[in-house]
Short mmCIF file of C-alpha atoms in Angstrom, two decimals:
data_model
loop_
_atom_site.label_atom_id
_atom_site.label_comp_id
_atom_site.label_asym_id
_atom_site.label_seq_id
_atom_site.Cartn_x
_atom_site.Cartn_y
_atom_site.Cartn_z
CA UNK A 260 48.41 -39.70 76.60
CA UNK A 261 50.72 -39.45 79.24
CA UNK A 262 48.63 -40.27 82.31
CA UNK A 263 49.45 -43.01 84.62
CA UNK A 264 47.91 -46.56 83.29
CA UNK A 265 47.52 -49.67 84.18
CA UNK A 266 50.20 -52.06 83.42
CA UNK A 267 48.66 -54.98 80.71
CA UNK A 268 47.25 -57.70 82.40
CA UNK A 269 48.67 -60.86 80.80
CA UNK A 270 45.19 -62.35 81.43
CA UNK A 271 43.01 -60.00 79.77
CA UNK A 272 42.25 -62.45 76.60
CA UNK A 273 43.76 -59.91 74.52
CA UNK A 274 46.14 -61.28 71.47
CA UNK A 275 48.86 -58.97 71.34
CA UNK A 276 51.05 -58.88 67.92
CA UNK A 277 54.52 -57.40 67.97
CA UNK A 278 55.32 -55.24 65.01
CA UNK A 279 58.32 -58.02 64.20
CA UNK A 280 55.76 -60.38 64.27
CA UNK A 281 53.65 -58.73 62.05
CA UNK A 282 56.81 -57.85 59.43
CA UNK A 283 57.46 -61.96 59.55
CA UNK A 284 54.00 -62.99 59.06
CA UNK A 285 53.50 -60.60 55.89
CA UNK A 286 56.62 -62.31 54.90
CA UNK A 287 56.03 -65.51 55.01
CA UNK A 288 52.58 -64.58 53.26
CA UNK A 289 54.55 -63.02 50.51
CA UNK A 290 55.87 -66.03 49.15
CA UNK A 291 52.70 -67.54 48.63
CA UNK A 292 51.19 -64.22 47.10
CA UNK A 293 54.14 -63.80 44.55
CA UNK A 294 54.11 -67.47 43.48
CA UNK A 295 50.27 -68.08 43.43
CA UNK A 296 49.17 -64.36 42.53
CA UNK A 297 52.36 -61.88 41.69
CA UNK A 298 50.27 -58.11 41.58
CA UNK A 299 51.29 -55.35 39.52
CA UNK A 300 49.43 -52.76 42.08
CA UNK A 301 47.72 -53.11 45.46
CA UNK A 302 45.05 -51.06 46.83
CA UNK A 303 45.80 -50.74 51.08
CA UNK A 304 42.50 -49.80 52.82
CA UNK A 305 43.60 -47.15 55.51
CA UNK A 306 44.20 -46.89 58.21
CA UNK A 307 44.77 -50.49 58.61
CA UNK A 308 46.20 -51.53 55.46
CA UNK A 309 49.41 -48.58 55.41
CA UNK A 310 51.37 -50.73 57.37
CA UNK A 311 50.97 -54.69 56.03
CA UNK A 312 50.86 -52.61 52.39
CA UNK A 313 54.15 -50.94 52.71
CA UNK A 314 56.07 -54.06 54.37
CA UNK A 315 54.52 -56.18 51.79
CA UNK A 316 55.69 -54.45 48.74
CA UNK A 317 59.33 -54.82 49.95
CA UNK A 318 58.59 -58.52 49.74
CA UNK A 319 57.09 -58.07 46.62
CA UNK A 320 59.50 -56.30 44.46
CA UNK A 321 59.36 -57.25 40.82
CA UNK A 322 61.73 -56.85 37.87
CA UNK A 323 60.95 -54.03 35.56
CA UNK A 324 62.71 -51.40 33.18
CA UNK A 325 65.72 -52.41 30.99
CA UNK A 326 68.35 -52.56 33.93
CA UNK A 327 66.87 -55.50 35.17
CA UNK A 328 66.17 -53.64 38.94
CA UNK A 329 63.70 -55.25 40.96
CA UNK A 330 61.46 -52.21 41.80
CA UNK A 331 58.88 -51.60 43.97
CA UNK A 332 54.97 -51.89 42.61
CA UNK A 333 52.56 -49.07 43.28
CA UNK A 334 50.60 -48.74 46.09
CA UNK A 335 46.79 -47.08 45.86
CA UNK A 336 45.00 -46.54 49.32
CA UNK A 337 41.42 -46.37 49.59
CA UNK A 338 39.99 -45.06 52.99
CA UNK A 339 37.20 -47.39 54.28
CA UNK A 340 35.70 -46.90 57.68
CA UNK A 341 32.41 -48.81 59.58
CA UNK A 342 29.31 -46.51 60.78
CA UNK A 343 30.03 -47.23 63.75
CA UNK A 344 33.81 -46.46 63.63
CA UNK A 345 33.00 -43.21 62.46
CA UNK A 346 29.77 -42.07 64.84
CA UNK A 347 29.23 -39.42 63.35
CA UNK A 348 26.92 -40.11 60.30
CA UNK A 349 23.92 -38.27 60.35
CA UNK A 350 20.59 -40.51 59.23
CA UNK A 351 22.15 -43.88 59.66
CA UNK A 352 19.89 -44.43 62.84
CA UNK A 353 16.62 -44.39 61.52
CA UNK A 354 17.34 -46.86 58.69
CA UNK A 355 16.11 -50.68 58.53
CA UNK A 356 18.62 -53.74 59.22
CA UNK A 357 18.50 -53.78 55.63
CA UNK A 358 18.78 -50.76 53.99
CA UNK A 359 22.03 -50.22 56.52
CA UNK A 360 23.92 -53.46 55.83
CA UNK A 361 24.11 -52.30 51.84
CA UNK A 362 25.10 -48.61 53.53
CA UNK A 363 27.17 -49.12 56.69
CA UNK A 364 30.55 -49.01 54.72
CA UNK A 365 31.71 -45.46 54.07
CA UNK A 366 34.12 -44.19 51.90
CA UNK A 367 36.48 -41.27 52.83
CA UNK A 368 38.82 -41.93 49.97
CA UNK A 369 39.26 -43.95 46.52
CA UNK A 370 41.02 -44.23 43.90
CA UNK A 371 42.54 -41.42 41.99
CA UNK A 372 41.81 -42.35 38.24
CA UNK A 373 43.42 -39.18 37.37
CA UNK A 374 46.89 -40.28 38.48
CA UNK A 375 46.46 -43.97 37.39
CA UNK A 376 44.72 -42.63 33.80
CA UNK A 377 47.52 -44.19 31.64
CA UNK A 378 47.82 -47.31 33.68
CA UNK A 379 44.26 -48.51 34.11
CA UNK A 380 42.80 -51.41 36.35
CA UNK A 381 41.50 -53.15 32.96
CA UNK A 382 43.95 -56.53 32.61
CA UNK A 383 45.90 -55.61 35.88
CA UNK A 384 46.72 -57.61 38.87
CA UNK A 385 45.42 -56.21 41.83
CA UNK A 386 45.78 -57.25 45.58
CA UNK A 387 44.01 -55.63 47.99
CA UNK A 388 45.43 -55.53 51.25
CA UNK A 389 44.02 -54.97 55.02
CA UNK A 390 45.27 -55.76 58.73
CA UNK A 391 42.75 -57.80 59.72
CA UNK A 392 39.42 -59.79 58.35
CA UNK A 393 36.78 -59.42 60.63
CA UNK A 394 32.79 -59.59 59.83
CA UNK A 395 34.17 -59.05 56.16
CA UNK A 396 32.17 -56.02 55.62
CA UNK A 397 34.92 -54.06 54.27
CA UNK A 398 36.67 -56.27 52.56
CA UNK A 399 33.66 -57.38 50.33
CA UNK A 400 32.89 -53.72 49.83
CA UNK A 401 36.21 -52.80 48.47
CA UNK A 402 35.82 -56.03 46.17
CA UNK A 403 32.39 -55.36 44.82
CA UNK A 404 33.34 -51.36 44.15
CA UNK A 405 36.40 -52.27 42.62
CA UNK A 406 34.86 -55.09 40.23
CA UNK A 407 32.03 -52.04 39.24
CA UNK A 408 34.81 -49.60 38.28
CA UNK A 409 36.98 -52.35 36.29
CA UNK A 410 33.93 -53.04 34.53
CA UNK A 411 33.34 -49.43 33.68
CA UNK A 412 36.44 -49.21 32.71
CA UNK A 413 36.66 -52.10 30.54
CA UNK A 414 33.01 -51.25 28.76
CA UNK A 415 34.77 -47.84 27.98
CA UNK A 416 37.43 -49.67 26.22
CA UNK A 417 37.15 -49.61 21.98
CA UNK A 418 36.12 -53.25 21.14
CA UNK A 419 39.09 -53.50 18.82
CA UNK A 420 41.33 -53.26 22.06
CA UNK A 421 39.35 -55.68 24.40
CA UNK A 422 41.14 -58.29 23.60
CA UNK A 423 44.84 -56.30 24.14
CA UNK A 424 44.48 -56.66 27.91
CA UNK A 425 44.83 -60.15 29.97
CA UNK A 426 42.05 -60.75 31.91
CA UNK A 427 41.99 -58.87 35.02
CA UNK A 428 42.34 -60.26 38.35
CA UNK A 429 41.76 -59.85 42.18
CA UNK A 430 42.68 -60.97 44.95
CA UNK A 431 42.62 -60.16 48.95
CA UNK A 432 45.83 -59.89 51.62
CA UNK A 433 45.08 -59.93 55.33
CA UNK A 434 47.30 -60.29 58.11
CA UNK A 435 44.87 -62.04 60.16
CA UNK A 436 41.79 -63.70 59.85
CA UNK A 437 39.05 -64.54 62.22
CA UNK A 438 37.80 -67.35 62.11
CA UNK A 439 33.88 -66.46 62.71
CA UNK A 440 31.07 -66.27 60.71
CA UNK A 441 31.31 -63.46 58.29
CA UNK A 442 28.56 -60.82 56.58
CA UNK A 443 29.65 -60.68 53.46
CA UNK A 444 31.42 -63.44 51.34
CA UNK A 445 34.14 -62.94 48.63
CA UNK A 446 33.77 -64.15 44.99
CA UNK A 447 35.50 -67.43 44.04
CA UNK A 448 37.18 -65.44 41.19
CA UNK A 449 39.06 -63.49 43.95
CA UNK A 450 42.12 -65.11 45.38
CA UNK A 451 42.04 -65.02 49.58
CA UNK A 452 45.82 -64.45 51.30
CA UNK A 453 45.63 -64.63 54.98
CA UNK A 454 49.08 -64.51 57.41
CA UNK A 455 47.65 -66.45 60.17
CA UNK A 456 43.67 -67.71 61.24
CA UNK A 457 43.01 -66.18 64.70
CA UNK A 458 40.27 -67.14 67.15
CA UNK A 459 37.48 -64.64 67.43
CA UNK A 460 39.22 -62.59 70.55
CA UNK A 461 40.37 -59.22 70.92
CA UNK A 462 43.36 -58.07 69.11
CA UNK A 463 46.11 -55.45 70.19
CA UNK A 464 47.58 -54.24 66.94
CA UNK A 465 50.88 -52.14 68.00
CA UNK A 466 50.14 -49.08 66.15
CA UNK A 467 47.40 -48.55 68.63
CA UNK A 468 49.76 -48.79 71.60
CA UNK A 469 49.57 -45.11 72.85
CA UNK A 470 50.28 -45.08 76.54
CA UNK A 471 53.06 -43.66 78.63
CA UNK A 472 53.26 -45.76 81.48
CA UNK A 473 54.88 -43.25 84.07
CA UNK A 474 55.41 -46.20 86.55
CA UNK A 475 57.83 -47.55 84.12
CA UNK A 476 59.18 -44.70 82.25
CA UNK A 477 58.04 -46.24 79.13
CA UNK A 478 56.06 -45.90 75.94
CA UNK A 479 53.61 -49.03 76.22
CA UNK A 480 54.26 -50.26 73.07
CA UNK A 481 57.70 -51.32 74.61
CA UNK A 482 55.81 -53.17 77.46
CA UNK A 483 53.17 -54.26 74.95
CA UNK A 484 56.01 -56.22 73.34
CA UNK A 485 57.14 -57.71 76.81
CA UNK A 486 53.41 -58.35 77.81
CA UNK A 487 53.29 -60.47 74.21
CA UNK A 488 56.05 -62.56 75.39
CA UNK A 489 55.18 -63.81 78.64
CA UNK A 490 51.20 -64.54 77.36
CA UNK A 491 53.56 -66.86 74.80
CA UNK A 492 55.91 -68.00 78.17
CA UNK A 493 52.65 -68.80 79.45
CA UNK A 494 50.54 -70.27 76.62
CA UNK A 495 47.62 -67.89 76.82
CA UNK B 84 64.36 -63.30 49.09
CA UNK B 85 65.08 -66.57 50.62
CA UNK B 86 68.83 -66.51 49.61
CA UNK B 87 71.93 -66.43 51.82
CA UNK B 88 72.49 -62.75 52.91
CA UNK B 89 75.27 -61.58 53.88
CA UNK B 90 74.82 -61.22 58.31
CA UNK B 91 74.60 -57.15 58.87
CA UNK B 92 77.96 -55.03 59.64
CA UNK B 93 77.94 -53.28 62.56
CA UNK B 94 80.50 -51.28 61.16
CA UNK B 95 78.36 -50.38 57.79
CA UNK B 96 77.52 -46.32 58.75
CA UNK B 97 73.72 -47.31 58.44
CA UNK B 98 71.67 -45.78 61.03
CA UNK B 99 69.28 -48.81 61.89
CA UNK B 100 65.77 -47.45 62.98
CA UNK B 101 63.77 -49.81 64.69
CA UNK B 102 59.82 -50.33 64.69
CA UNK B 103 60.04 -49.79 68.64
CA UNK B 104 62.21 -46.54 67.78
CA UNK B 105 59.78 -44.72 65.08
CA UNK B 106 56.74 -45.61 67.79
CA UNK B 107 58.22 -43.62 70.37
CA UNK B 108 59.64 -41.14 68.47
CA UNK B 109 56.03 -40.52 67.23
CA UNK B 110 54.72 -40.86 70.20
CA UNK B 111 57.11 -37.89 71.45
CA UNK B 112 56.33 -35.86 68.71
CA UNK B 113 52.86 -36.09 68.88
CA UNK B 114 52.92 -33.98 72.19
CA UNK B 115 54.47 -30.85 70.73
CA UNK B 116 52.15 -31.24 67.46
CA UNK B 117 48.98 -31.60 69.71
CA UNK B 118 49.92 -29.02 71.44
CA UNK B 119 51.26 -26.44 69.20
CA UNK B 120 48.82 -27.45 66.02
CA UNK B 121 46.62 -30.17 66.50
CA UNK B 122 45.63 -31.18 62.42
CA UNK B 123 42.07 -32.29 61.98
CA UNK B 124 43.35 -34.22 58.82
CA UNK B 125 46.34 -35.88 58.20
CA UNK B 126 47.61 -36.17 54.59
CA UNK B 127 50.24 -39.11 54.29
CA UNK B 128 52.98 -39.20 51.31
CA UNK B 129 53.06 -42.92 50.47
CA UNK B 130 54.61 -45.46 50.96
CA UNK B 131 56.75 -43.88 53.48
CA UNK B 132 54.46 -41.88 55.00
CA UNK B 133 52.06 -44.57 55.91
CA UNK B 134 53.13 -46.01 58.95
CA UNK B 135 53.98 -43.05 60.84
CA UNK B 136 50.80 -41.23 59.92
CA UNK B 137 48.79 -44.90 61.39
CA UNK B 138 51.02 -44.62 64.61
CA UNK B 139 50.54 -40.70 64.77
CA UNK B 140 46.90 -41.05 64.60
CA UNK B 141 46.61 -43.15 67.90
CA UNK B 142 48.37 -40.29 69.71
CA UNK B 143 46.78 -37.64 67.91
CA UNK B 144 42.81 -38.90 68.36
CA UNK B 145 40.32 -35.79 69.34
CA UNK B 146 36.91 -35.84 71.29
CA UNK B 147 34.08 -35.59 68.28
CA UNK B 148 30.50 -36.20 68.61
CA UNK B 149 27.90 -35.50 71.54
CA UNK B 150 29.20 -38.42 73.55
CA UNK B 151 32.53 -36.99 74.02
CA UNK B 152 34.69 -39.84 72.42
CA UNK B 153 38.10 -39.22 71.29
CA UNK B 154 38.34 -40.18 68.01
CA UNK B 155 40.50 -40.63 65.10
CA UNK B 156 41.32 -37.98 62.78
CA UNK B 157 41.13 -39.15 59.22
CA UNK B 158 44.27 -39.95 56.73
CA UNK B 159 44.20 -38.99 53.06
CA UNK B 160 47.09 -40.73 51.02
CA UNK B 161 48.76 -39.23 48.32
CA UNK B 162 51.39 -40.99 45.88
CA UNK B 163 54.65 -39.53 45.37
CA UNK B 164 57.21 -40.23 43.63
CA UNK B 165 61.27 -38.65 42.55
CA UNK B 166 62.27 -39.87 39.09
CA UNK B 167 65.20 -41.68 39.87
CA UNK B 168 63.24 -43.72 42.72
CA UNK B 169 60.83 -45.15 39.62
CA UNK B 170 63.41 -45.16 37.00
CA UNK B 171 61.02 -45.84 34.13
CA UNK B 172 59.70 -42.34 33.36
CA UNK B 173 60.64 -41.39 29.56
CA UNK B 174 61.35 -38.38 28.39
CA UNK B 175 63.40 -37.26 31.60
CA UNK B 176 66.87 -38.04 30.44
CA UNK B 177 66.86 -35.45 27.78
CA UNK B 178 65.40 -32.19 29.88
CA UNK B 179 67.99 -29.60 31.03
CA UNK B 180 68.71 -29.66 34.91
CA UNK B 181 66.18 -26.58 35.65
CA UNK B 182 63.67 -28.65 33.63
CA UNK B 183 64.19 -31.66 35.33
CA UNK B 184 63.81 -29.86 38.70
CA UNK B 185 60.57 -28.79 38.33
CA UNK B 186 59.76 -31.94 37.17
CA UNK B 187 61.12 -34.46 39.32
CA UNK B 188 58.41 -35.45 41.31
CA UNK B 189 55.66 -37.75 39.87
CA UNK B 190 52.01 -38.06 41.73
CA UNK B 191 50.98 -41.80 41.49
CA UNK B 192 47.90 -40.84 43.73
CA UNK B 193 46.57 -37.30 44.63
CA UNK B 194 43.40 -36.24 47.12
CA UNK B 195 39.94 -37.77 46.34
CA UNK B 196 37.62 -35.03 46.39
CA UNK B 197 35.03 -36.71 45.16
CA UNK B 198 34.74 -37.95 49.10
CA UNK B 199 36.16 -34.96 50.51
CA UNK B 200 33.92 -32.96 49.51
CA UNK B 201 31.34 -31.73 52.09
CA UNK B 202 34.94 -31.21 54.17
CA UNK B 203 36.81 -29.36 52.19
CA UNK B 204 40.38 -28.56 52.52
CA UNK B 205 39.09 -24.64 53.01
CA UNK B 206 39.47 -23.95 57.19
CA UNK B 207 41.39 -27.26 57.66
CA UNK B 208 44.28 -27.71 59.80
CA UNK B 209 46.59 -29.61 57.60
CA UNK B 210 49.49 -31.81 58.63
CA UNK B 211 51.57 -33.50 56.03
CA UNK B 212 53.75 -36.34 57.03
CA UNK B 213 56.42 -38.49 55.66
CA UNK B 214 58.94 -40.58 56.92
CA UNK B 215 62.11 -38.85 55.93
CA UNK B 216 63.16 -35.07 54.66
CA UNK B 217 66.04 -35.61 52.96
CA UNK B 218 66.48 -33.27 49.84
CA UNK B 219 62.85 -32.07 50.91
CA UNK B 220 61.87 -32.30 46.90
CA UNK B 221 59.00 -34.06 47.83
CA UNK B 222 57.35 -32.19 50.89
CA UNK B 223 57.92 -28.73 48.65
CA UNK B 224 56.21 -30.06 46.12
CA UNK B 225 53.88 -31.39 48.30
CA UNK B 226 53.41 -28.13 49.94
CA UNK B 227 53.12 -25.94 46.91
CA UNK B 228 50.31 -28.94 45.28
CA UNK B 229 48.55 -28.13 48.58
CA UNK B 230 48.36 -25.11 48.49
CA UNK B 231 47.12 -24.74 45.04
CA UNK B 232 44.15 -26.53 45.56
CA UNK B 233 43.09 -25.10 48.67
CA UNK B 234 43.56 -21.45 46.96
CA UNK B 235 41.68 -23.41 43.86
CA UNK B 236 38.68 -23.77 46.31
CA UNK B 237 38.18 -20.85 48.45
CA UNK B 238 38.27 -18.78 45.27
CA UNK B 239 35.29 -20.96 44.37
CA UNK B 240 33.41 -19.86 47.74
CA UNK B 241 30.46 -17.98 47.10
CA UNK B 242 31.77 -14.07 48.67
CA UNK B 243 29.59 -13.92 51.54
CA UNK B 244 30.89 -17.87 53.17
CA UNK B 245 34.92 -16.85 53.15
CA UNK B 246 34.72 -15.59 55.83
CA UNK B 247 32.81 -18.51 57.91
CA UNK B 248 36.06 -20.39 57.52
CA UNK B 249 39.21 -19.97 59.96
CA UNK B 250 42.52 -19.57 57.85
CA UNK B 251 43.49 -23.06 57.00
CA UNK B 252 46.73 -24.33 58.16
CA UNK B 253 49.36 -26.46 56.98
CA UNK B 254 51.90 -28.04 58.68
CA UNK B 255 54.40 -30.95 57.99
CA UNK B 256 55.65 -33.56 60.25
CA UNK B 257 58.35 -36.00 59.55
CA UNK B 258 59.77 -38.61 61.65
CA UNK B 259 63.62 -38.01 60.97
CA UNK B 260 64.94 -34.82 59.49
CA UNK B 261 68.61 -35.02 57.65
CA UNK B 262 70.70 -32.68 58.69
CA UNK B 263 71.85 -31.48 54.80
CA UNK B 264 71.83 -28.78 52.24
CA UNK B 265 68.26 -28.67 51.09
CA UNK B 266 66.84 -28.49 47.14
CA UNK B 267 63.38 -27.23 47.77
CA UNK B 268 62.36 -24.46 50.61
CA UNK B 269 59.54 -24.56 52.97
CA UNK B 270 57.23 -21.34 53.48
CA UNK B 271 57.55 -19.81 56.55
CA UNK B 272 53.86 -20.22 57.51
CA UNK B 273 54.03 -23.67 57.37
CA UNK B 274 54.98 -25.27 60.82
CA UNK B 275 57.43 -28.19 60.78
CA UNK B 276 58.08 -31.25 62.98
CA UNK B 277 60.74 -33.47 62.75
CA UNK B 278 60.69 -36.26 65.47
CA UNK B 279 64.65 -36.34 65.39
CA UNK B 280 67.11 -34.17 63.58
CA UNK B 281 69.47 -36.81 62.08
CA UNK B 282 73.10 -36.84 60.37
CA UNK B 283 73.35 -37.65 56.64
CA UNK B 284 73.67 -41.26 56.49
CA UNK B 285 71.68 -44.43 55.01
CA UNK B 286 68.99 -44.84 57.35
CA UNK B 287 67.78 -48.55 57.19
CA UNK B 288 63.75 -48.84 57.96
CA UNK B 289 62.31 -51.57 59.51
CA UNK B 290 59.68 -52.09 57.12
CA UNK B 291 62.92 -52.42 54.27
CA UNK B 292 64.44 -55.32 55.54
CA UNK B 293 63.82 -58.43 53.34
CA UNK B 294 65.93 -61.02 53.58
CA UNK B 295 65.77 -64.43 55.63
CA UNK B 296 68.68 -65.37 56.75
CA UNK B 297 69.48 -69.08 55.96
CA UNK B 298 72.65 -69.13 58.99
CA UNK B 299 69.95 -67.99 61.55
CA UNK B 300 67.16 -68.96 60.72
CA UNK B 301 65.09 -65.82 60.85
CA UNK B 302 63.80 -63.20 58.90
CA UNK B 303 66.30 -59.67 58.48
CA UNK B 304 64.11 -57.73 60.60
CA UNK B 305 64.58 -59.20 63.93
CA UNK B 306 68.38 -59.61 63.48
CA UNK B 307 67.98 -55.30 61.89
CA UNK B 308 66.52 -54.87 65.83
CA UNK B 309 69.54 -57.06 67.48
CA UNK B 310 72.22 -54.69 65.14
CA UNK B 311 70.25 -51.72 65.83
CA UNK B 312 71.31 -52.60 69.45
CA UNK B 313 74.77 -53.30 68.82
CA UNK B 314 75.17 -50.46 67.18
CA UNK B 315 74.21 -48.57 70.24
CA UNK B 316 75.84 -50.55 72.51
CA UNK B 317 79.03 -49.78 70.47
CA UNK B 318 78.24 -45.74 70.37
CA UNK B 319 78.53 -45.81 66.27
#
């Protein structure tokens, strides 16, 4: 940080999102989510998912308590990262294709079952929520972990209160999609919420804007905002 | 959402933070914090802690690893919550006001350490961040958890490993302090950042704003940035 840099080049086949333009996509998105799904709890995978997470629960308020509020619903985050995010892992490179597609998702964080004790996944309605849906790795990780401990959970349950809780149900938010082939598919039982399908291209997110561009006497993400409007000027 | 809303008053007292604001103010944070701490681990107090930890991570990356990338420190979440922010907690209304102060703040998600295992909080440079300190409840109990746990587990160290680990350090960072009469104290070995020392007003966050806004046609949050400028313009 701080160092001169090189002013964005409008032509670099980057797609830049604003944060406003993320805040009005998750919007829009949240209409569809509270009429066709309505969750109780979502589970943001970090880093990405903190920011579409907390913007989407203001959309997503729901009416609870005797007063008649609308309140906020809890948020869990999970920490998800690739192998080769993280490049770090030790023993990852000597493993087959195989063996590392069931291992090349890494947890640095779940749930905390001893916070949500009381108010278990069994008969909930949980959205899981992410920036962006690329080879769906992640995404079909979170679902097939989550779907394990729900059913651990549920086989725990005495038999006489199985049939207390509605049945419970998933279902995925991303800001963006691309549209590409994926690596892992999601259930049909698990609804799929994207903002926007995106071509296959290279995406700025603004939380990753980190220059100081002395030239300017600005923060990039200010010129990453005017960069964003003259690709859409110019139709790129 | 969706209704008429009322067009936002200049002339409310709200300070009106916008997305472009809490970047930079970050981003100028970040220097001193590098500088004067540099965390290897980030612990964010959701939900308002989650987009400024995302943003501070881009500034706050480190070179890891034999091919001397900079890379990004990891983010553990943690859910917390004051009483009158969930409003459905029984048993509250009836404990006397000493009672209720120790009590006041509810963890809806704590540390997995289930992942954190093999990197322990033990020798860790700690930085805690939220979006706000306002009665600082929150980041003393936050604080106090903390420290708990990591005097929990060097107690557990086998005598002759203590002393392979550095002292761990905590620190907080938050992106606006209020400038107010404070309920909860901070040690004085725990550094503290505030991005911007504040008056004590409503502060309006971007990632609040809700409403569409049938006479314009567009969603709260751009016309929050456009008031957020008047506002300035205007000197209130």
């Amino acid at each position: 940080m701080g160092g001169p840099a090189a002013l964005p080049n409008v032509h670099d086949g980057h797609l830049r999102i604003t944060y406003e333009e993320m805040h009005v996509t998750i919007g829009k998105a949240a209409q569809r989510i509270k009429s066709e799904f309505d969750p109780d709890i979502m589970v943001a995978i970090g880093g990405g998912g903190f920011f579409p997470a907390r913007v989407l629960r203001t959309f997503l308020k729901r009416v609870s308590g005797a007063d008649g509020k609308r309140r906020n619903i809890p948020i869990q985050a999970i920490g998800l990262s690739l192998y080769e995010e993280v490049g770090e892992v030790d023993g990852a490179a000597g493993l087959a294709q195989e063996e590392k597609l069931g291992k090349e998702v890494i947890r640095t964080q779940w749930l905390d079952f001893s916070t949500l004790g009381n108010r278990p996944l069994v008969g909930r309605r949980i959205l899981i929520v992410d920036e962006v849906d690329d080879s769906r790795t992640t995404l079909g990780y979170a679902v097939s972990e989550l779907k394990k401990d729900i059913q651990a959970q549920f086989d725990k349950l005495p038999e006489d209160k199985k049939a207390d809780f509605p049945p419970t149900k998933l279902a995925i938010f991303v800001v963006h999609n691309k549209l590409k082939e994926k690596r892992a598919s999601i259930p049909d039982d698990v609804a799929y919420f994207a903002g926007d399908n995106i071509p296959d291209v290279w995406v700025d997110y603004p939380w990753e804007q980190e220059e100081y561009i002395l030239s300017r006497l600005a923060y990039c993400i200010l010129l990453h905002n005017e960069v964003a409007a003259k690709q859409k000027e110019l139709g790129l």
